[in-house]
Backbone as CSV, one residue per row, in Angstrom:
resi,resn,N_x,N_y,N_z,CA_x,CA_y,CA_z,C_x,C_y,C_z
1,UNK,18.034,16.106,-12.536,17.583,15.082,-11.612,17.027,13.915,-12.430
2,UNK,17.528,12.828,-12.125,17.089,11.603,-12.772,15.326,11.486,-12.507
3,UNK,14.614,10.196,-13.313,13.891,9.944,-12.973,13.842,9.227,-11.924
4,UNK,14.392,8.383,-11.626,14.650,7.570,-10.377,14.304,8.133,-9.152
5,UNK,14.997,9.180,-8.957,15.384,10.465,-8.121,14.101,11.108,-7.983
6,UNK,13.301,11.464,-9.082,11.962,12.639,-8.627,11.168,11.598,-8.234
7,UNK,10.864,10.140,-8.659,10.495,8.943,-8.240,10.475,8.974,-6.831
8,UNK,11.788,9.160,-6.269,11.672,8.768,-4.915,11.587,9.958,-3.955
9,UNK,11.486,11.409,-4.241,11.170,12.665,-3.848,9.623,12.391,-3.622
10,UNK,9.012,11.946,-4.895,7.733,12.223,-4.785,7.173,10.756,-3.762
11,UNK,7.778,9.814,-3.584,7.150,8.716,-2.743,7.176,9.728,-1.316
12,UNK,8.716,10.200,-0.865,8.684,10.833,0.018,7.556,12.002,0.623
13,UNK,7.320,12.709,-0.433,6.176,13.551,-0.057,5.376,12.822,0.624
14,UNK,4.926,12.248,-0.855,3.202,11.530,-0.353,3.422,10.521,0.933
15,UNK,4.619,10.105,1.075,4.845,8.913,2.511,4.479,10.085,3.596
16,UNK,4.977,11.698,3.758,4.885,12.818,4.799,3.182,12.880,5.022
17,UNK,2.543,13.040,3.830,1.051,13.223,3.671,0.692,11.946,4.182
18,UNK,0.857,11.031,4.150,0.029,9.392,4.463,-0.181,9.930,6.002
19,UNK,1.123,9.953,6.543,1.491,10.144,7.895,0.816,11.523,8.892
20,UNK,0.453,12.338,7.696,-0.387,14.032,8.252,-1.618,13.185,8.693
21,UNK,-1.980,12.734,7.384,-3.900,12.062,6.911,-4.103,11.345,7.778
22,UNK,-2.822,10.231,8.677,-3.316,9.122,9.945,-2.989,9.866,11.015
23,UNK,-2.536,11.260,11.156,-2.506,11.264,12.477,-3.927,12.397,12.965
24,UNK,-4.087,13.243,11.672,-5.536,13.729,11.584,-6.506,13.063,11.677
25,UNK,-6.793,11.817,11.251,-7.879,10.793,11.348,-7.776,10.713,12.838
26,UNK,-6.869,10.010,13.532,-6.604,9.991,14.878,-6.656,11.251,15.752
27,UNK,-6.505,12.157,15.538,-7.131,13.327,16.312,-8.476,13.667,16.455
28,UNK,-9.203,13.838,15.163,-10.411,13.859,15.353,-11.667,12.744,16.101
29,UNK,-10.468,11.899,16.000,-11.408,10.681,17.205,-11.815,9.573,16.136
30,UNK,-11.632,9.535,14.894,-12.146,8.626,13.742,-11.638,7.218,14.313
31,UNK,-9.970,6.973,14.948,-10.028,6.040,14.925,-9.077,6.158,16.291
32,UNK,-8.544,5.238,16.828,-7.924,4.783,17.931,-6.290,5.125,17.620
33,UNK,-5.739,5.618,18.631,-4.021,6.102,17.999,-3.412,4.240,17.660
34,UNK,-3.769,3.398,18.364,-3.076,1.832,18.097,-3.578,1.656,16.662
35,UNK,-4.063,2.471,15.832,-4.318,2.175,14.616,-3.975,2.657,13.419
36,UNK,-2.926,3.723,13.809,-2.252,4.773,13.176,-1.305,3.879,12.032
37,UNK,-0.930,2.971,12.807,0.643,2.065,11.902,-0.206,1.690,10.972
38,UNK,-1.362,0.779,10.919,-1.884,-0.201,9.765,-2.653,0.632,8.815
39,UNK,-3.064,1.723,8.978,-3.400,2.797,8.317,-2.740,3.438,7.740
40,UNK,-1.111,3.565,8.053,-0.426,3.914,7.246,0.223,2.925,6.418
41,UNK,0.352,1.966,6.693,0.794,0.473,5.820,-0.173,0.172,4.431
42,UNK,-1.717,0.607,5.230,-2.515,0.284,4.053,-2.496,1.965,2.977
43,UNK,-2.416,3.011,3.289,-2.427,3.983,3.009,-0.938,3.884,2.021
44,UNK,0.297,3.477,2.239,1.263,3.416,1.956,1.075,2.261,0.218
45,UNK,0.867,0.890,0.945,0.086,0.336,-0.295,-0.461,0.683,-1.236
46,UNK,-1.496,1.816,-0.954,-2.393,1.976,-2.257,-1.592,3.263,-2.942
47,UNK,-0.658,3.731,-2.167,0.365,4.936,-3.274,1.252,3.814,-3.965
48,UNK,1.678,3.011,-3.304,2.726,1.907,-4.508,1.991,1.616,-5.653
49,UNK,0.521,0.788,-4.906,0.290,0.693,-6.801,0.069,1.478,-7.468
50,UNK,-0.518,2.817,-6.823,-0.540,4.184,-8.124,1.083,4.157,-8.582
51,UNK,1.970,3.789,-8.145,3.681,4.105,-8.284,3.803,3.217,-9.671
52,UNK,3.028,2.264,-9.136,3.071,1.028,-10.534,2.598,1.197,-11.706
53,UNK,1.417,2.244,-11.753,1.263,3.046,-12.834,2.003,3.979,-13.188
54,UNK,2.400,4.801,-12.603,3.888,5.589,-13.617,4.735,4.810,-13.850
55,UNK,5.472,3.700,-12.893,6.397,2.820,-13.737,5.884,2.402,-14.961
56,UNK,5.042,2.274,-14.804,4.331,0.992,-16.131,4.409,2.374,-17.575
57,UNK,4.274,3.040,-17.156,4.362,4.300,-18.638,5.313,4.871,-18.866
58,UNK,6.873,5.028,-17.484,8.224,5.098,-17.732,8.711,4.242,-17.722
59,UNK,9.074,2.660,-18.011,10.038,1.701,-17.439,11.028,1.841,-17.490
60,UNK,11.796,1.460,-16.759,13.219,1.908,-16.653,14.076,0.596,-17.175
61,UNK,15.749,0.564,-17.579,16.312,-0.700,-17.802,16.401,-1.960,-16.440
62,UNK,17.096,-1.182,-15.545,17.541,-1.423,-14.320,16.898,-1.340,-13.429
63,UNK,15.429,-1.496,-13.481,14.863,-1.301,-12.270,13.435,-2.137,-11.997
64,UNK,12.682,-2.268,-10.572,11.906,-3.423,-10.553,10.759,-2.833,-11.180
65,UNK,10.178,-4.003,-12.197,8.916,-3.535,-13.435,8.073,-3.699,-12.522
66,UNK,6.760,-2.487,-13.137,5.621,-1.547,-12.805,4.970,-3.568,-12.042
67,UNK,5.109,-4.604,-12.572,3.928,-5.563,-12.309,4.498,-5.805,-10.433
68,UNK,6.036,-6.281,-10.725,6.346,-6.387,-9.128,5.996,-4.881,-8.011
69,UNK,5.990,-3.922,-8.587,5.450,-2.893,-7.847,4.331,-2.998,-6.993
70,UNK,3.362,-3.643,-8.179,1.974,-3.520,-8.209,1.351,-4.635,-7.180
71,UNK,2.688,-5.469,-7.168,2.192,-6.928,-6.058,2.441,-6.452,-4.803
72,UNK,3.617,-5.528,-4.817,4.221,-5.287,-3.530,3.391,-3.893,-2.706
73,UNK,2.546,-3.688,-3.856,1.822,-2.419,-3.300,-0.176,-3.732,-2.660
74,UNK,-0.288,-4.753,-3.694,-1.317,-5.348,-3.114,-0.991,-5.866,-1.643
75,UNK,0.037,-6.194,-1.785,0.540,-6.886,-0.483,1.104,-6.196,1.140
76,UNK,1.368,-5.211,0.290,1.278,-4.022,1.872,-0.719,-3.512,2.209
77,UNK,-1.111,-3.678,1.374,-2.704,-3.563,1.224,-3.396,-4.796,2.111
78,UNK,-2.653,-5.766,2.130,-3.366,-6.493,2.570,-2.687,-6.908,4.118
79,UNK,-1.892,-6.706,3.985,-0.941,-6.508,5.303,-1.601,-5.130,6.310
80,UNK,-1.919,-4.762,5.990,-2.309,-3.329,6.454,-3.629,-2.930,6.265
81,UNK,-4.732,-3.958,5.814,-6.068,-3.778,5.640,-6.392,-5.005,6.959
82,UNK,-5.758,-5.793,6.651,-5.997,-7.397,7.630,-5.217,-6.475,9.153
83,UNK,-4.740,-6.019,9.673,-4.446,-5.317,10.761,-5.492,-4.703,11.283
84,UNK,-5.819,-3.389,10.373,-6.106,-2.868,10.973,-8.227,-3.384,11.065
85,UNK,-8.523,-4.218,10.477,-9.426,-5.265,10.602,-9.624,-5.806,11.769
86,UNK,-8.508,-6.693,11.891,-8.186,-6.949,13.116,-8.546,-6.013,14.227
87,UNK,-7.354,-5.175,14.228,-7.884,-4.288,15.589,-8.349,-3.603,15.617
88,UNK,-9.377,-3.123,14.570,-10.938,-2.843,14.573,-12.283,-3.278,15.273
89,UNK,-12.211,-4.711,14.546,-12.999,-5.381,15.330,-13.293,-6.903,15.887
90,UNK,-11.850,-7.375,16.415,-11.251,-7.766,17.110,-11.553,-9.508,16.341
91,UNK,-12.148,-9.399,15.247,-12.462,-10.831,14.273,-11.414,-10.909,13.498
92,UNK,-11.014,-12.312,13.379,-9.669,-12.749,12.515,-10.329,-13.080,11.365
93,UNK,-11.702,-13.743,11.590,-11.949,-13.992,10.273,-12.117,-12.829,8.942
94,UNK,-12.412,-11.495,9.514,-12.402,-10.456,8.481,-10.982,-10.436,8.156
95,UNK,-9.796,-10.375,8.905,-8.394,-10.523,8.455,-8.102,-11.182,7.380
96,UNK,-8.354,-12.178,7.787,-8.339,-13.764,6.521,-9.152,-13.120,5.496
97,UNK,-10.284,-13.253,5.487,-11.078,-12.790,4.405,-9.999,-11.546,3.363
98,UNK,-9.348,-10.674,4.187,-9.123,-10.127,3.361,-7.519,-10.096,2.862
99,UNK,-6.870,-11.020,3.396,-5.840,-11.433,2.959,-6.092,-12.445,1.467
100,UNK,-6.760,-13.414,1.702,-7.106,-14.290,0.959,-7.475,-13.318,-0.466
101,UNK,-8.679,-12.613,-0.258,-9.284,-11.812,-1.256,-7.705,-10.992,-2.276
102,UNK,-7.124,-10.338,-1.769,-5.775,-9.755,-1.885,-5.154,-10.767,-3.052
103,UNK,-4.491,-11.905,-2.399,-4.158,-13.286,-2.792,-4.666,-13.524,-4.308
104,UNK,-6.024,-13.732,-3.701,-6.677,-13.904,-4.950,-6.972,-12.851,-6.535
105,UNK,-6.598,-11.801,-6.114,-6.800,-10.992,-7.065,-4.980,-10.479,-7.815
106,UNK,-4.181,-11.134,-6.817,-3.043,-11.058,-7.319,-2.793,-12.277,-8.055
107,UNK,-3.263,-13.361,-7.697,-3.188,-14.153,-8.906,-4.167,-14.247,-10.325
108,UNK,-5.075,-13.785,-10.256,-5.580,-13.255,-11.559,-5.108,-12.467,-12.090
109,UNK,-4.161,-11.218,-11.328,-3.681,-10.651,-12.445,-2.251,-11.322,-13.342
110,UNK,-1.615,-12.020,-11.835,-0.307,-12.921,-12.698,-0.989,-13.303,-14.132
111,UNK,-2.000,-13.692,-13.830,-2.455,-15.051,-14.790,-2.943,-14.401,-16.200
112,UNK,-3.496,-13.244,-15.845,-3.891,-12.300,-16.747,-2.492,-11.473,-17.758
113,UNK,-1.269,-11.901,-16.819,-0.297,-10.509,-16.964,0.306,-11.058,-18.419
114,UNK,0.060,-9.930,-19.685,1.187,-10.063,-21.001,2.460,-9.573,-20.598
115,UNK,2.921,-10.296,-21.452,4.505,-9.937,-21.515,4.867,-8.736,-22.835
């Protein structure tokens, strides 16, 4: 089995587990079932950028480097933190706040990033 391949076995797992962990949260009453999706969006996010750390210590020839991972994992984070913010507690400005914040810490790392 390639690496590629146990790569995407193991996203699969942990995507099954994201999905156990939000619907358990939601049973026990923690949170509202309309909140299940952005919980898993943000939950989903923060396994990409752990993903971006094993890329970053296997890189592959052909494939997208550990840094675009790592944006695409901030950016489901913030997509999915600003939601469920939102329909938490029903303020846009915490949304913003934390989109922006997101934003901002992805461009420090561009700015930071060696080649």
């Amino acid at each position: 089995m390639a690496v590629g391949e146990k790569l995407g076995l193991l996203s699969f797992g942990v995507f099954l587990i994201i999905i156990v962990i939000s619907i358990i949260v939601c049973a026990i009453n923690l949170i509202d079932w309309t909140l299940i999706a952005p919980l898993i969006l943000l939950l989903s996010g923060c396994w990409t950028i752990g993903l971006s750390g094993i890329r970053a210590s296997n890189p592959q020839k052909y494939e997208r480097g550990p840094f675009s991972t790592f944006a695409w994992g901030l950016l489901m984070v913030a997509l999915g933190g600003s939601w469920f913010l939102y329909a938490y507690t029903s303020n846009s400005l915490y949304a913003l706040a934390v989109i922006l914040l997101v934003l901002a810490a992805l461009a420090i790392a561009a700015a930071l990033k060696r080649k």
